[in-house]
Amino acid sequence: MSSEQDFKPLVVAFCCNWCSYAGADLAGTSRIQYPPNVRIIRVMCSGRVDPQFILRAFEKGADGVLVAGCHPGDCHYLKGNLYARRRVILLKRLLETIGIEPERLRLEWISASEGGKLAEVIHSFVKELEKLGPNPLKEVVK
Amino acid sequence: MGAVRIACEWLGICSGCEIAILDLHEGILPILEKVEFVHIPVLVDVKEIPEADVGIISGCIENEDNIEVAKEMREKCKIIVALGSCACFGGIPGLRNLYTREEVLEKAYVTTKSTVNPDRVFPRKDVLELQEYVKPLNQVIKVDYYIPGCPPPSDLIGSVLTALLEGKEPQLPTNTVCDECPLQKERKAIPEIRRWCVDGRPEPDKCILEQGFICLGPVTRAGCGAKCPSIGVPCRGCMGPTDRVIDQGAKMISALGSIWMLDEELEIPPEEYDKLAEQLYDPVGMLYRFTLPSSLIPRKIMKK
């Protein structure tokens, strides 16, 4: 019996190995607090995040998906983060047409030195998801 | 050993797949020596479904009757083969999943241009109840083998049937349409996504995708001989995803991400992203034309 107040959004975060995951590590070692709603999955590059992964996360009940990569120009593989951005742009357009709020998908650039930014992003994302409510796909029974 | 008994049945379908079986032409003769079609509504109007060794079902699950027939076929046939994109993935009728049942009925019986129905009369008596959403066959019964395509290429039907007759496991091609496509590929990026025919036509003999038109070749199963791209029409993905792809549309977005836009994008301000995304006109129709009901998000989520 969950009322709207106890809704705790679940965020799946894909963090790239070279910047964002290191950023998350820094947030940890610097003891910066951020909401426990997030499940971080390390990928080698944000360009590795296949749109299928994102849809699968939503299908399995994630309320929001965060894709975090290096700042443009800083990608360890030169352009992987740009590929990720294009995919996210197009995927948001698809989500909109299929009835899932595009705000549930976020792309952020977080470098290895930005542990604070990671915490900040997760804070604001969780806050936004609390406003949006649970993922509507959860109620869809196949 | 007696002849192998084959029963065919059709559900929500246009009957093109049945015609594709007949389209085997003389190829059907060696098959006919070994099989007996005990039930095939496209040729003989028999009401009762008899016991059979192989059941071929085409069409998607659209109404109550489709479910009953599908279940009866499963009981009476030892092997079930899903024939055509509708049975395999939901197919074109699956695009109905973007609307509610009420919207669909309204469109069909009231608002289409060729309909005159000022009193808004809907057929109620003796009409089968439409399901809320279209489903592919395997969401209702267990399916043993698949023959995708809209319609399936006749030689693919022939090869699957022949394999079954010989007691072998039928194999579908595992590569993509691009592998069979004769068009020239240059491996270049595209500055914008264009709509076929609306924003011009592709130059002949050159890869259609590299000219900016969405062609589902990279994510679609081979087996059709790349019929559409070879005559300058982009692949619409009727053969469905390959074995390594779960969701055809998402994978196509991934492919587009690799070639869309040029390197000066570093300077594109974030506010303009949404405008860029509009280049992808009708994402569901372009990317999930045949596979919406079997994709990861099988229908539009309606606002309550």
CSV table of C-alpha atoms in Angstrom, one decimal:
chain,number,residue,atom,x,y,z
A,1,MET,CA,0.0,0.0,0.0
A,2,SER,CA,2.1,2.8,-1.1
A,3,SER,CA,0.7,6.3,-1.1
A,4,GLU,CA,2.3,9.0,-3.2
A,5,GLN,CA,4.3,10.3,-0.3
A,6,ASP,CA,6.3,7.0,0.2
A,7,PHE,CA,7.1,6.8,-3.5
A,8,LYS,CA,10.8,6.2,-3.7
A,9,PRO,CA,11.9,6.5,-7.3
A,10,LEU,CA,14.4,4.0,-8.6
A,11,VAL,CA,17.1,5.4,-10.8
A,12,VAL,CA,19.4,3.2,-13.0
A,13,ALA,CA,22.5,5.1,-13.8
A,14,PHE,CA,24.9,4.1,-16.5
A,15,CYS,CA,28.3,5.6,-15.7
A,16,CYS,CA,31.3,5.5,-18.0
A,17,ASN,CA,34.4,4.0,-16.6
A,18,TRP,CA,36.7,6.9,-17.2
A,19,CYS,CA,34.8,9.9,-16.0
A,20,SER,CA,31.5,9.5,-14.3
A,21,TYR,CA,32.2,6.2,-12.5
A,22,ALA,CA,35.4,7.8,-11.2
A,23,GLY,CA,33.3,10.8,-10.3
A,24,ALA,CA,31.0,8.6,-8.3
A,25,ASP,CA,34.1,7.1,-6.6
A,26,LEU,CA,35.2,10.6,-5.7
A,27,ALA,CA,31.8,11.4,-4.3
A,28,GLY,CA,32.2,8.2,-2.1
A,29,THR,CA,35.7,8.9,-0.9
A,30,SER,CA,34.8,12.6,-0.3
A,31,ARG,CA,31.8,11.4,1.7
A,32,ILE,CA,29.3,13.5,-0.3
A,33,GLN,CA,25.8,12.4,0.5
A,34,TYR,CA,23.3,11.6,-2.2
A,35,PRO,CA,20.0,9.7,-2.3
A,36,PRO,CA,20.2,5.9,-2.1
A,37,ASN,CA,17.6,5.5,-4.9
A,38,VAL,CA,20.3,5.1,-7.6
A,39,ARG,CA,21.8,1.9,-8.9
A,40,ILE,CA,25.0,2.5,-10.7
A,41,ILE,CA,26.0,0.3,-13.6
A,42,ARG,CA,29.6,0.8,-14.9
A,43,VAL,CA,30.0,0.7,-18.6
A,44,MET,CA,33.3,1.3,-20.4
A,45,CYS,CA,31.9,4.3,-22.3
A,46,SER,CA,28.5,6.1,-22.4
A,47,GLY,CA,28.6,5.2,-26.1
A,48,ARG,CA,28.3,1.6,-25.0
A,49,VAL,CA,24.8,2.3,-23.6
A,50,ASP,CA,22.6,0.7,-26.2
A,51,PRO,CA,19.0,2.2,-26.3
A,52,GLN,CA,17.9,-1.4,-25.7
A,53,PHE,CA,19.5,-1.2,-22.2
A,54,ILE,CA,17.5,1.9,-21.4
A,55,LEU,CA,14.2,0.5,-22.6
A,56,ARG,CA,14.9,-2.7,-20.8
A,57,ALA,CA,15.5,-0.7,-17.6
A,58,PHE,CA,12.2,1.1,-18.0
A,59,GLU,CA,10.5,-2.2,-18.8
A,60,LYS,CA,11.9,-3.8,-15.7
A,61,GLY,CA,10.5,-1.0,-13.6
A,62,ALA,CA,13.1,1.8,-13.3
A,63,ASP,CA,11.5,5.2,-12.8
A,64,GLY,CA,14.3,7.0,-14.3
A,65,VAL,CA,17.5,6.3,-16.3
A,66,LEU,CA,20.6,8.4,-16.1
A,67,VAL,CA,23.3,8.1,-18.7
A,68,ALA,CA,26.5,9.8,-17.5
A,69,GLY,CA,29.6,10.3,-19.6
A,70,CYS,CA,32.7,12.5,-20.0
A,71,HIS,CA,32.3,16.1,-21.1
A,72,PRO,CA,32.3,16.5,-24.9
A,73,GLY,CA,35.9,16.5,-26.1
A,74,ASP,CA,37.1,14.5,-23.1
A,75,CYS,CA,35.9,11.0,-24.1
A,76,HIS,CA,38.5,8.4,-23.6
A,77,TYR,CA,37.4,6.9,-27.0
A,78,LEU,CA,37.2,10.4,-28.6
A,79,LYS,CA,33.5,10.4,-29.7
A,80,GLY,CA,31.6,7.8,-27.7
A,81,ASN,CA,29.9,10.4,-25.6
A,82,LEU,CA,28.7,12.2,-28.7
A,83,TYR,CA,27.2,9.0,-30.0
A,84,ALA,CA,25.5,8.6,-26.6
A,85,ARG,CA,24.0,12.1,-26.9
A,86,ARG,CA,22.6,11.5,-30.3
A,87,ARG,CA,21.0,8.2,-29.1
A,88,VAL,CA,19.5,9.9,-26.1
A,89,ILE,CA,18.1,12.7,-28.2
A,90,LEU,CA,16.4,10.2,-30.6
A,91,LEU,CA,15.3,7.9,-27.8
A,92,LYS,CA,13.6,10.8,-25.9
A,93,ARG,CA,11.6,11.5,-29.1
A,94,LEU,CA,10.5,7.8,-29.2
A,95,LEU,CA,9.6,7.8,-25.5
A,96,GLU,CA,7.5,10.8,-25.9
A,97,THR,CA,5.5,9.2,-28.7
A,98,ILE,CA,5.0,5.9,-26.8
A,99,GLY,CA,3.7,7.6,-23.7
A,100,ILE,CA,6.7,7.7,-21.3
A,101,GLU,CA,7.7,11.2,-20.1
A,102,PRO,CA,11.1,12.0,-21.8
A,103,GLU,CA,12.2,13.7,-18.5
A,104,ARG,CA,12.7,10.2,-17.1
A,105,LEU,CA,15.7,9.8,-19.3
A,106,ARG,CA,18.7,12.1,-18.5
A,107,LEU,CA,22.1,12.6,-20.0
A,108,GLU,CA,24.7,14.3,-18.0
A,109,TRP,CA,28.4,15.0,-18.4
A,110,ILE,CA,30.2,14.3,-15.2
A,111,SER,CA,34.0,14.3,-15.1
A,112,ALA,CA,36.2,12.3,-12.7
A,113,SER,CA,36.7,15.4,-10.6
A,114,GLU,CA,33.0,16.2,-10.3
A,115,GLY,CA,31.9,14.1,-7.4
A,116,GLY,CA,29.8,17.0,-6.2
A,117,LYS,CA,28.1,17.4,-9.5
A,118,LEU,CA,27.1,13.7,-9.5
A,119,ALA,CA,25.5,14.1,-6.1
A,120,GLU,CA,23.8,17.2,-7.3
A,121,VAL,CA,22.5,15.6,-10.5
A,122,ILE,CA,21.1,12.6,-8.6
A,123,HIS,CA,19.4,14.9,-6.0
A,124,SER,CA,17.6,16.9,-8.7
A,125,PHE,CA,16.7,13.9,-10.8
A,126,VAL,CA,15.2,12.1,-7.8
A,127,LYS,CA,13.3,15.2,-6.9
A,128,GLU,CA,12.0,15.5,-10.5
A,129,LEU,CA,11.0,11.8,-10.5
A,130,GLU,CA,9.1,12.2,-7.2
A,131,LYS,CA,7.0,14.9,-9.0
A,132,LEU,CA,6.5,12.7,-12.1
A,133,GLY,CA,5.4,9.7,-10.0
A,134,PRO,CA,6.0,6.0,-10.7
A,135,ASN,CA,6.9,4.7,-14.1
A,136,PRO,CA,3.6,4.2,-16.0
A,137,LEU,CA,5.0,1.0,-17.6
A,138,LYS,CA,4.9,-0.8,-14.3
A,139,GLU,CA,1.1,-1.1,-14.6
A,140,VAL,CA,1.2,-2.4,-18.1
A,141,VAL,CA,0.8,-6.2,-17.9
A,142,LYS,CA,2.0,-7.9,-21.0
B,1,MET,CA,4.9,-43.7,-43.2
B,2,GLY,CA,1.8,-41.8,-44.3
B,3,ALA,CA,1.8,-38.2,-45.5
B,4,VAL,CA,2.6,-35.4,-43.1
B,5,ARG,CA,-0.6,-33.7,-42.2
B,6,ILE,CA,-0.5,-29.9,-42.3
B,7,ALA,CA,-3.3,-27.6,-41.0
B,8,CYS,CA,-3.2,-23.9,-41.8
B,9,GLU,CA,-5.3,-21.3,-40.0
B,10,TRP,CA,-5.5,-17.5,-40.2
B,11,LEU,CA,-6.2,-15.0,-37.4
B,12,GLY,CA,-6.0,-11.2,-37.7
B,13,ILE,CA,-4.6,-11.1,-41.2
B,14,CYS,CA,-4.9,-9.8,-44.7
B,15,SER,CA,-4.3,-13.3,-46.1
B,16,GLY,CA,-1.1,-12.3,-48.0
B,17,CYS,CA,0.8,-15.0,-46.1
B,18,GLU,CA,-1.5,-17.8,-47.4
B,19,ILE,CA,-1.0,-16.5,-50.9
B,20,ALA,CA,2.7,-16.7,-50.3
B,21,ILE,CA,2.4,-20.4,-49.6
B,22,LEU,CA,0.5,-20.8,-52.9
B,23,ASP,CA,3.2,-18.7,-54.5
B,24,LEU,CA,5.7,-21.5,-54.2
B,25,HIS,CA,4.5,-22.4,-57.7
B,26,GLU,CA,6.0,-25.7,-58.9
B,27,GLY,CA,8.2,-25.6,-55.7
B,28,ILE,CA,5.1,-26.9,-53.9
B,29,LEU,CA,4.9,-30.1,-56.0
B,30,PRO,CA,7.7,-32.0,-54.2
B,31,ILE,CA,6.3,-30.8,-50.9
B,32,LEU,CA,2.8,-32.0,-51.9
B,33,GLU,CA,4.1,-35.5,-52.5
B,34,LYS,CA,4.9,-35.8,-48.9
B,35,VAL,CA,2.2,-33.7,-47.2
B,36,GLU,CA,-1.5,-33.5,-47.1
B,37,PHE,CA,-3.1,-30.1,-46.4
B,38,VAL,CA,-5.9,-31.3,-44.1
B,39,HIS,CA,-7.2,-27.8,-43.3
B,40,ILE,CA,-6.5,-24.6,-45.3
B,41,PRO,CA,-9.2,-22.0,-45.2
B,42,VAL,CA,-7.7,-20.0,-48.1
B,43,LEU,CA,-8.5,-22.9,-50.4
B,44,VAL,CA,-11.2,-25.0,-48.8
B,45,ASP,CA,-13.8,-23.8,-46.4
B,46,VAL,CA,-13.8,-26.4,-43.6
B,47,LYS,CA,-15.1,-25.3,-40.2
B,48,GLU,CA,-13.6,-28.1,-38.0
B,49,ILE,CA,-9.9,-28.2,-37.3
B,50,PRO,CA,-8.7,-31.8,-37.6
B,51,GLU,CA,-5.7,-33.3,-35.8
B,52,ALA,CA,-2.5,-32.6,-37.7
B,53,ASP,CA,1.3,-32.9,-37.5
B,54,VAL,CA,2.2,-29.4,-38.4
B,55,GLY,CA,0.0,-26.3,-37.8
B,56,ILE,CA,0.8,-23.1,-39.7
B,57,ILE,CA,-0.8,-20.0,-38.2
B,58,SER,CA,-0.7,-16.6,-39.7
B,59,GLY,CA,-2.0,-13.4,-38.3
B,60,CYS,CA,-2.0,-11.6,-35.0
B,61,ILE,CA,-4.3,-11.9,-32.0
B,62,GLU,CA,-6.9,-9.3,-32.3
B,63,ASN,CA,-10.1,-10.7,-30.9
B,64,GLU,CA,-11.6,-13.4,-28.7
B,65,ASP,CA,-12.0,-15.8,-31.7
B,66,ASN,CA,-8.3,-15.5,-32.6
B,67,ILE,CA,-7.4,-16.7,-29.1
B,68,GLU,CA,-9.8,-19.7,-29.2
B,69,VAL,CA,-8.6,-20.7,-32.7
B,70,ALA,CA,-5.0,-20.4,-31.7
B,71,LYS,CA,-5.5,-22.5,-28.6
B,72,GLU,CA,-7.4,-25.2,-30.5
B,73,MET,CA,-4.6,-25.3,-33.1
B,74,ARG,CA,-2.1,-25.8,-30.3
B,75,GLU,CA,-4.1,-28.7,-28.9
B,76,LYS,CA,-4.5,-30.4,-32.3
B,77,CYS,CA,-1.1,-29.9,-33.9
B,78,LYS,CA,2.2,-31.3,-32.8
B,79,ILE,CA,4.3,-28.5,-34.2
B,80,ILE,CA,3.1,-24.9,-34.5
B,81,VAL,CA,4.8,-22.6,-37.0
B,82,ALA,CA,4.0,-18.8,-36.9
B,83,LEU,CA,3.8,-17.6,-40.5
B,84,GLY,CA,4.3,-13.9,-41.4
B,85,SER,CA,5.2,-10.8,-39.4
B,86,CYS,CA,1.7,-10.5,-37.8
B,87,ALA,CA,2.0,-14.0,-36.2
B,88,CYS,CA,5.6,-13.5,-35.3
B,89,PHE,CA,5.7,-9.9,-34.0
B,90,GLY,CA,2.2,-8.4,-34.2
B,91,GLY,CA,2.8,-6.8,-37.6
B,92,ILE,CA,1.1,-3.9,-39.2
B,93,PRO,CA,-2.2,-4.3,-37.2
B,94,GLY,CA,0.0,-4.0,-34.1
B,95,LEU,CA,0.3,-0.3,-34.8
B,96,ARG,CA,-3.2,-0.1,-33.4
B,97,ASN,CA,-1.5,-0.4,-30.0
B,98,LEU,CA,-0.8,3.3,-30.2
B,99,TYR,CA,-4.5,4.0,-29.7
B,100,THR,CA,-7.2,2.8,-27.3
B,101,ARG,CA,-9.9,0.3,-28.5
B,102,GLU,CA,-12.5,3.1,-28.4
B,103,GLU,CA,-10.4,5.4,-30.6
B,104,VAL,CA,-9.9,2.5,-33.1
B,105,LEU,CA,-13.6,1.8,-33.3
B,106,GLU,CA,-14.4,5.5,-33.6
B,107,LYS,CA,-11.9,5.8,-36.5
B,108,ALA,CA,-13.2,2.7,-38.3
B,109,TYR,CA,-16.9,3.3,-38.0
B,110,VAL,CA,-17.3,7.0,-37.7
B,111,THR,CA,-14.5,9.3,-38.8
B,112,THR,CA,-12.9,7.6,-41.9
B,113,LYS,CA,-13.6,9.8,-44.9
B,114,SER,CA,-15.5,7.0,-46.7
B,115,THR,CA,-17.8,6.4,-43.8
B,116,VAL,CA,-21.2,8.0,-43.4
B,117,ASN,CA,-22.5,7.3,-39.9
B,118,PRO,CA,-24.1,10.4,-38.4
B,119,ASP,CA,-25.9,8.4,-35.8
B,120,ARG,CA,-22.7,6.8,-34.6
B,121,VAL,CA,-24.0,3.2,-35.0
B,122,PHE,CA,-21.4,0.6,-33.9
B,123,PRO,CA,-21.9,-3.0,-34.8
B,124,ARG,CA,-22.6,-4.8,-31.5
B,125,LYS,CA,-24.5,-8.0,-32.2
B,126,ASP,CA,-22.7,-11.0,-33.7
B,127,VAL,CA,-19.5,-9.1,-33.9
B,128,LEU,CA,-16.4,-10.5,-32.2
B,129,GLU,CA,-15.2,-8.4,-29.3
B,130,LEU,CA,-12.0,-6.6,-30.2
B,131,GLN,CA,-9.2,-7.1,-27.8
B,132,GLU,CA,-7.8,-4.0,-26.0
B,133,TYR,CA,-4.4,-4.6,-27.7
B,134,VAL,CA,-2.9,-6.6,-30.5
B,135,LYS,CA,-0.6,-9.4,-29.5
B,136,PRO,CA,1.8,-11.7,-31.4
B,137,LEU,CA,0.9,-15.4,-31.4
B,138,ASN,CA,3.6,-16.4,-28.9
B,139,GLN,CA,2.0,-14.3,-26.1
B,140,VAL,CA,-1.0,-16.6,-26.3
B,141,ILE,CA,0.3,-20.1,-27.2
B,142,LYS,CA,3.7,-21.7,-27.4
B,143,VAL,CA,5.2,-21.3,-30.9
B,144,ASP,CA,7.8,-23.8,-32.1
B,145,TYR,CA,9.1,-22.1,-35.3
B,146,TYR,CA,8.9,-18.8,-37.0
B,147,ILE,CA,8.7,-17.7,-40.6
B,148,PRO,CA,8.8,-13.9,-40.6
B,149,GLY,CA,8.2,-11.5,-43.5
B,150,CYS,CA,5.3,-9.5,-44.9
B,151,PRO,CA,4.6,-11.7,-46.7
B,152,PRO,CA,7.3,-14.3,-46.0
B,153,PRO,CA,9.4,-15.0,-49.1
B,154,SER,CA,8.1,-18.2,-50.7
B,155,ASP,CA,11.5,-19.8,-50.8
B,156,LEU,CA,11.9,-19.3,-47.0
B,157,ILE,CA,8.5,-21.0,-46.5
B,158,GLY,CA,9.7,-23.8,-48.8
B,159,SER,CA,13.0,-24.2,-46.9
B,160,VAL,CA,11.3,-24.3,-43.5
B,161,LEU,CA,8.7,-26.8,-44.7
B,162,THR,CA,11.3,-29.0,-46.4
B,163,ALA,CA,13.4,-29.0,-43.3
B,164,LEU,CA,10.5,-30.0,-41.1
B,165,LEU,CA,9.6,-32.8,-43.6
B,166,GLU,CA,13.2,-34.1,-43.5
B,167,GLY,CA,13.1,-34.1,-39.7
B,168,LYS,CA,15.7,-31.3,-39.4
B,169,GLU,CA,15.6,-28.1,-37.4
B,170,PRO,CA,14.5,-25.3,-39.6
B,171,GLN,CA,17.1,-22.5,-39.7
B,172,LEU,CA,16.4,-18.8,-40.4
B,173,PRO,CA,19.2,-16.6,-41.8
B,174,THR,CA,21.1,-14.9,-38.9
B,175,ASN,CA,22.7,-12.0,-40.8
B,176,THR,CA,21.1,-8.7,-41.7
B,177,VAL,CA,19.4,-7.2,-44.8
B,178,CYS,CA,22.5,-5.1,-45.3
B,179,ASP,CA,24.6,-8.2,-45.7
B,180,GLU,CA,22.5,-9.2,-48.8
B,181,CYS,CA,22.0,-5.6,-50.1
B,182,PRO,CA,23.7,-4.9,-53.4
B,183,LEU,CA,23.8,-1.1,-52.9
B,184,GLN,CA,27.2,0.7,-52.6
B,185,LYS,CA,28.2,1.6,-49.0
B,186,GLU,CA,30.7,4.4,-48.4
B,187,ARG,CA,30.7,4.4,-44.5
B,188,LYS,CA,29.9,8.1,-44.2
B,189,ALA,CA,28.0,10.2,-41.7
B,190,ILE,CA,24.6,11.8,-42.5
B,191,PRO,CA,24.0,15.5,-41.8
B,192,GLU,CA,20.2,15.0,-41.4
B,193,ILE,CA,17.5,12.4,-41.3
B,194,ARG,CA,15.2,12.7,-44.2
B,195,ARG,CA,11.8,11.3,-45.1
B,196,TRP,CA,11.6,9.1,-48.1
B,197,CYS,CA,9.7,10.6,-51.0
B,198,VAL,CA,8.8,13.7,-48.9
B,199,ASP,CA,12.3,15.1,-48.7
B,200,GLY,CA,13.4,13.7,-52.1
B,201,ARG,CA,14.4,10.3,-53.4
B,202,PRO,CA,17.6,8.4,-52.9
B,203,GLU,CA,20.1,8.2,-55.7
B,204,PRO,CA,20.2,4.8,-57.3
B,205,ASP,CA,22.9,2.3,-56.4
B,206,LYS,CA,24.0,4.1,-53.3
B,207,CYS,CA,23.2,3.0,-49.7
B,208,ILE,CA,19.9,4.5,-48.8
B,209,LEU,CA,20.7,5.0,-45.1
B,210,GLU,CA,23.9,6.9,-45.9
B,211,GLN,CA,21.7,9.3,-47.9
B,212,GLY,CA,19.8,10.1,-44.8
B,213,PHE,CA,16.7,8.0,-45.3
B,214,ILE,CA,15.8,5.6,-42.5
B,215,CYS,CA,16.4,2.1,-43.8
B,216,LEU,CA,16.0,-0.7,-41.2
B,217,GLY,CA,18.5,-2.9,-43.1
B,218,PRO,CA,21.1,-2.9,-40.3
B,219,VAL,CA,18.7,-4.4,-37.7
B,220,THR,CA,16.5,-6.6,-39.8
B,221,ARG,CA,16.9,-10.3,-40.5
B,222,ALA,CA,18.0,-11.3,-43.9
B,223,GLY,CA,16.2,-13.8,-46.1
B,224,CYS,CA,14.3,-11.5,-48.4
B,225,GLY,CA,17.2,-10.9,-50.7
B,226,ALA,CA,17.0,-7.2,-49.9
B,227,LYS,CA,14.2,-6.8,-52.4
B,228,CYS,CA,13.2,-3.3,-51.3
B,229,PRO,CA,16.6,-1.6,-51.1
B,230,SER,CA,17.7,-3.0,-54.4
B,231,ILE,CA,14.9,-1.0,-56.1
B,232,GLY,CA,15.5,2.2,-54.1
B,233,VAL,CA,12.9,1.7,-51.4
B,234,PRO,CA,14.2,1.8,-47.8
B,235,CYS,CA,13.8,-1.4,-45.7
B,236,ARG,CA,10.9,-1.2,-43.4
B,237,GLY,CA,12.0,-4.1,-41.3
B,238,CYS,CA,9.2,-6.7,-42.0
B,239,MET,CA,11.5,-9.6,-41.4
B,240,GLY,CA,11.8,-8.5,-37.8
B,241,PRO,CA,14.9,-8.3,-35.6
B,242,THR,CA,17.9,-10.7,-35.9
B,243,ASP,CA,18.7,-13.2,-33.2
B,244,ARG,CA,21.1,-10.7,-31.6
B,245,VAL,CA,18.6,-7.8,-31.5
B,246,ILE,CA,15.9,-7.7,-28.8
B,247,ASP,CA,14.2,-4.5,-29.8
B,248,GLN,CA,14.4,-3.5,-33.5
B,249,GLY,CA,13.6,0.2,-33.0
B,250,ALA,CA,16.0,0.8,-30.1
B,251,LYS,CA,18.7,-0.9,-32.1
B,252,MET,CA,18.0,1.2,-35.1
B,253,ILE,CA,18.3,4.3,-32.9
B,254,SER,CA,21.7,3.0,-31.8
B,255,ALA,CA,22.7,2.6,-35.4
B,256,LEU,CA,21.5,6.1,-36.3
B,257,GLY,CA,23.5,7.4,-33.3
B,258,SER,CA,26.6,6.2,-35.0
B,259,ILE,CA,26.1,8.0,-38.3
B,260,TRP,CA,23.8,10.9,-37.6
B,261,MET,CA,25.1,14.6,-37.4
B,262,LEU,CA,28.5,15.9,-38.2
B,263,ASP,CA,31.5,16.8,-36.1
B,264,GLU,CA,30.6,20.4,-35.6
B,265,GLU,CA,27.9,19.2,-33.2
B,266,LEU,CA,30.2,20.2,-30.3
B,267,GLU,CA,28.9,23.7,-30.9
B,268,ILE,CA,25.2,22.8,-31.0
B,269,PRO,CA,23.5,24.4,-28.0
B,270,PRO,CA,21.4,22.0,-25.9
B,271,GLU,CA,18.2,24.0,-26.6
B,272,GLU,CA,18.4,22.9,-30.2
B,273,TYR,CA,18.4,19.1,-29.5
B,274,ASP,CA,14.7,18.8,-29.5
B,275,LYS,CA,14.5,20.5,-32.8
B,276,LEU,CA,17.1,18.1,-34.2
B,277,ALA,CA,15.1,15.2,-32.9
B,278,GLU,CA,12.1,16.3,-34.9
B,279,GLN,CA,14.0,15.1,-38.0
B,280,LEU,CA,12.9,11.6,-36.9
B,281,TYR,CA,9.3,11.9,-38.1
B,282,ASP,CA,6.9,9.4,-36.6
B,283,PRO,CA,9.4,7.3,-34.6
B,284,VAL,CA,7.1,4.4,-33.9
B,285,GLY,CA,5.9,4.1,-37.5
B,286,MET,CA,9.4,4.3,-38.8
B,287,LEU,CA,11.2,2.0,-36.3
B,288,TYR,CA,8.5,-0.4,-35.1
B,289,ARG,CA,6.3,-0.7,-38.2
B,290,PHE,CA,6.0,-4.5,-37.8
B,291,THR,CA,7.2,-5.2,-34.3
B,292,LEU,CA,5.5,-2.9,-31.9
B,293,PRO,CA,3.5,-5.6,-29.9
B,294,SER,CA,6.6,-7.7,-29.4
B,295,SER,CA,9.0,-4.8,-28.5
B,296,LEU,CA,10.1,-3.9,-25.1
B,297,ILE,CA,7.4,-1.3,-24.7
B,298,PRO,CA,4.6,-3.1,-26.5
B,299,ARG,CA,2.1,-0.3,-26.7
B,300,LYS,CA,1.5,3.4,-26.0
B,301,ILE,CA,1.1,4.2,-22.3
B,302,MET,CA,-2.2,6.1,-22.1
B,303,LYS,CA,-2.5,9.0,-19.7
B,304,LYS,CA,-5.2,8.4,-17.2
